[in-house]
Amino acid sequence: MFDQNGQISLQLGTATNVLSEKTFSHRDHPIYLTNPPYDNRKPLIDNFSVLYFLSTFKNNKYTFSQTHKLKNPKRIDNQIFTNFMLISRHQTNLFKIYYQVSGNYFAIQIINLFNTIKYKKIHNVKFKKNERTVYVYSNIIIKNPNPNSPFQIIKNKGMQELSDFYNNQSVDRSIQNPITATIFYTIAPFNCKTIKRQKHKQMNPDDSIESILKNYGGFLFRFHPTEEVDLNQYQFGIFSWFSPYFLDIVKSHQFEQATTIELDATFRALAPYAICVPHLIFRNTGIPLAILISPSEKTSLYSIFFESLKKLDEFYENSEENSLFLKFKNKKYLSDEHKAFQKLAKNYDLDFYYCLVHLIRSIGANSLLGLLFSDILFTFSGFEWSKHFNRYYQTFQLLYNLQENKDDARFEKVSKVLGVDVNGNYVEVKKEYSPYFKRSVYGIPTTTNHVESFHKQLNGIFKATRLSLPLRLAYIIKYIMDRTLRTNSSAHLNVKTHLNKFKDKAYKEISKNPNLKSNYSQKVCLCRQYYYYYYLYCVNIPCVHCILNDYWKDQNYIHQMEEFDIKFDSHDIKYDQLLEFDIKTELTFRKRKKSTEGNNDNNDNNNNNFQIGICLDGKNYSDSMTTIIDNTTYQLSEIIAKNNLNITVIALAVQRELMPVEETYNIDEYLALFQVKLWTKIISDGNKKVNI
C-alpha cells in the first residue's frame, strides 16, 4: 500500500490482458483487480485498498450506484459476498465492487474498458515458478490538499455509499469489522438524507401507534365507537395519549397553583385528523399534557380527554379525593367560542372562559366597536370598571346610533359583558365573556396564545415537507416531550425577556430626559402593571417604575422561580413503558358534511391593523382623558407610526372641534364623543376605512 517514500501506492492489477477488447467478449469467468502476485483465483482485498481505489474517481465524471443486494450470495475465494456497487461512465458499467456486511473483504471485478481507465503494462512479474506480463491499474489517487484531512483524499459518492452501508443502524455490530465502518465514516460522514432516514426509522419503526409511542412511554387510550370509522382514511382510528410526565405534573403543588387548561384544535399538523394538545398554564407558560386525535373538531374530540381520565381513575382505583377526573373538572378552561366547547362544558359541568382576542375578532377587531370592546375586556381592576363604566356605556350607545345598517348581534355580545343593552335594559352577564379584572381573581390568562403558539410551532415543523402520517405523529409526540422538558427554562426566559424590555424602555425614556430617572427607580410600586405581572408569572418582580432600583437589582428572580420549578426527574417514570387501554364509547366522531373546521388555524396567524388590548405602562389613570389617549395610541400604533401621525396634535384638534358643544354633554357623554372622534380621525388620517 505504501511505497519506499511513505506515499500511498495502489498495486491492484491483473494478469489478464485488459487492454484488449476481445478479452471481454463472450467471457465466462470474471476478471478481478487483485494484489500481487495477481492471482485471479484469490482477488480478496482489504478495506484500505478499496477506499483508495475509490479515491481515483471524481463525482463529476463517474457514477456510483446505490448498494444492490445479490439475489443469491456469491462465493469468491471461500468468502461469501451479499452486496455490490457499480461504477460507470456514460452509462457504461466499468467496475463491480463486491462487499460483505462484516466488512472484512472486498473484491473488484473489471467489467468493461474505457479510455479514461488506465493500466500500466509490467513485464516479467514472477508467479510461482514462471514469469508473466501483468496490467496494473494506474489511475492516480485524487488527493485532498487540506492538511487536516485524515486520509488526504477527496471523498466521493462511492465512499459515501459504503459509509452509509457500514454505519447503518441495521448493521449487526457483533459481526462487523469496526475498522471498516470507522475509516469510511471518517472520510465520508453520513449525509443529511441518511441521518434523517435513520432518525425517522428510529422514531417510526413500523408505522404503528404502538411502536411510535413505545419510544416514550406514557398512556395510550384507544376509543372504539359504535359508528364505523374508515381506517383507510384514518389509519390510527381514534385515540388519546398522555405523556409519561402526566401523573408527576398532576401530583405536583404547581398543578394546584395553576388554575387554567387551554383547549383548542389544529387541523394541519396531522391532516386529515383534528388534534388537540391540552395545555396547563403555569407562570405564563403552557405545559402540554396529552394529545387527542379524532376525525373532526366535535365535542367528542375534547371529551376523550375526560373519558381517558375516568379510565385512569378506574385503573388506579382512585378515591374521590384522588380522582384525576375531578381534579381536572375543577380547573378553569380557556378556549374560543366553538360550539363544541359549549356542549363540552354542559356535559362535564366545566367552568369555561373565552379568549378575549377571539371575542374581539368575532365582532370585528378592525372596527370601532372592536376598539371599545378591547377597552372593556382589558379593564384591569374593579375600581377602573366603576370609574369608566358610564363612559363605556355612552360610547357603546353612540356607536350603535352611528350605524347605517343596524347589526344587533355584535352589540348584543358587548351588552353581555356590560350587563345592559343599548336601550338601558338589564342583560344577564355572560361569565365566559368576563373582562380581565374578573379573570385575574382566578389567574386565568386573557388569551389562548399558549396553545396557538404551540400549533404554530407544529405547523412550522411540517411546512414544505411530505412526511407520512405516522412520521408526523412521531414528530408531534417528540415535540410534546421536548416542550414539556423546556417548561421551566421557558418560564425563566419569559421573565428575563420581560425585565429586559422594561429596562430598555426605562433607559430610552431617560436618554430623552435624565430627570426622569427617579420615575424608574422606585423601591415600591403597586401599580396595575405590578399586579398584572405578579398574577402572570407567580413571582414578585419589579414593574417599570422600579426596574432601575438597586434593591430590585439584587433580587435573584430566576433563583426565586427555580424554587417553583416542576421536577421532571421522577424515578417512577418509565419512558419505555406504555400502558394501553381500550375504551368502548357511544361518542360520535365522523365529520359533518358542512363544517367550520379550520377557523382556529386561521386565527393562529391572524394579523390586524389595530392592536388588541390596552396600554399597560403602569400609569395611575386618574385622568380619563389620559386613559383614552394612551389606550388609543397603543391600539392604533401601527397606523400612527406608518403615517407619522402626532396623536397629541390630533387630540387637541378633536378637543377644539368639540369646544362649542362641550357644555351640552355630561362628562361621560363628552368623553364618549371625544373617544369616537379621536378613533375616527386617526383611522381616516391613516387612509383607512372607518367601520363601526
PDB file of C-alpha atoms in Angstrom, residues 375 383-392 620-632 655 667-668 670-672 674-675 678:
ATOM      1  CA  ASP A 375     -61.108  48.657  26.281  1.00  0.00           C
ATOM      2  CA  PHE A 383     -62.029  50.401  40.537  1.00  0.00           C
ATOM      3  CA  GLU A 384     -61.332  51.142  36.857  1.00  0.00           C
ATOM      4  CA  TRP A 385     -64.521  49.339  35.877  1.00  0.00           C
ATOM      5  CA  SER A 386     -66.590  51.520  38.191  1.00  0.00           C
ATOM      6  CA  LYS A 387     -64.777  54.664  37.093  1.00  0.00           C
ATOM      7  CA  HIS A 388     -65.111  54.068  33.351  1.00  0.00           C
ATOM      8  CA  PHE A 389     -68.352  52.077  33.137  1.00  0.00           C
ATOM      9  CA  ASN A 390     -70.585  55.040  32.273  1.00  0.00           C
ATOM     10  CA  ARG A 391     -68.127  56.205  29.627  1.00  0.00           C
ATOM     11  CA  TYR A 392     -68.036  52.671  28.146  1.00  0.00           C
ATOM     12  CA  ASN A 620     -52.178  55.776  37.570  1.00  0.00           C
ATOM     13  CA  TYR A 621     -55.097  56.635  35.340  1.00  0.00           C
ATOM     14  CA  SER A 622     -56.920  59.181  37.473  1.00  0.00           C
ATOM     15  CA  ASP A 623     -57.463  61.273  34.356  1.00  0.00           C
ATOM     16  CA  SER A 624     -59.953  59.665  31.961  1.00  0.00           C
ATOM     17  CA  MET A 625     -58.739  61.792  29.058  1.00  0.00           C
ATOM     18  CA  THR A 626     -55.194  60.472  29.558  1.00  0.00           C
ATOM     19  CA  THR A 627     -56.554  56.928  29.658  1.00  0.00           C
ATOM     20  CA  ILE A 628     -58.339  57.424  26.339  1.00  0.00           C
ATOM     21  CA  ILE A 629     -55.335  58.985  24.593  1.00  0.00           C
ATOM     22  CA  ASP A 630     -52.809  56.418  25.827  1.00  0.00           C
ATOM     23  CA  ASN A 631     -55.026  53.422  25.051  1.00  0.00           C
ATOM     24  CA  THR A 632     -55.792  54.830  21.609  1.00  0.00           C
ATOM     25  CA  GLN A 655     -60.950  68.911  21.648  1.00  0.00           C
ATOM     26  CA  ILE A 667     -68.716  64.276  31.313  1.00  0.00           C
ATOM     27  CA  ASP A 668     -69.208  60.621  30.234  1.00  0.00           C
ATOM     28  CA  TYR A 670     -68.435  64.114  26.233  1.00  0.00           C
ATOM     29  CA  LEU A 671     -65.627  61.566  26.766  1.00  0.00           C
ATOM     30  CA  ALA A 672     -67.525  59.027  24.640  1.00  0.00           C
ATOM     31  CA  PHE A 674     -64.195  62.520  22.182  1.00  0.00           C
ATOM     32  CA  GLN A 675     -63.151  58.856  22.046  1.00  0.00           C
ATOM     33  CA  LEU A 678     -60.341  60.524  18.085  1.00  0.00           C
TER      34      LEU A 678
END
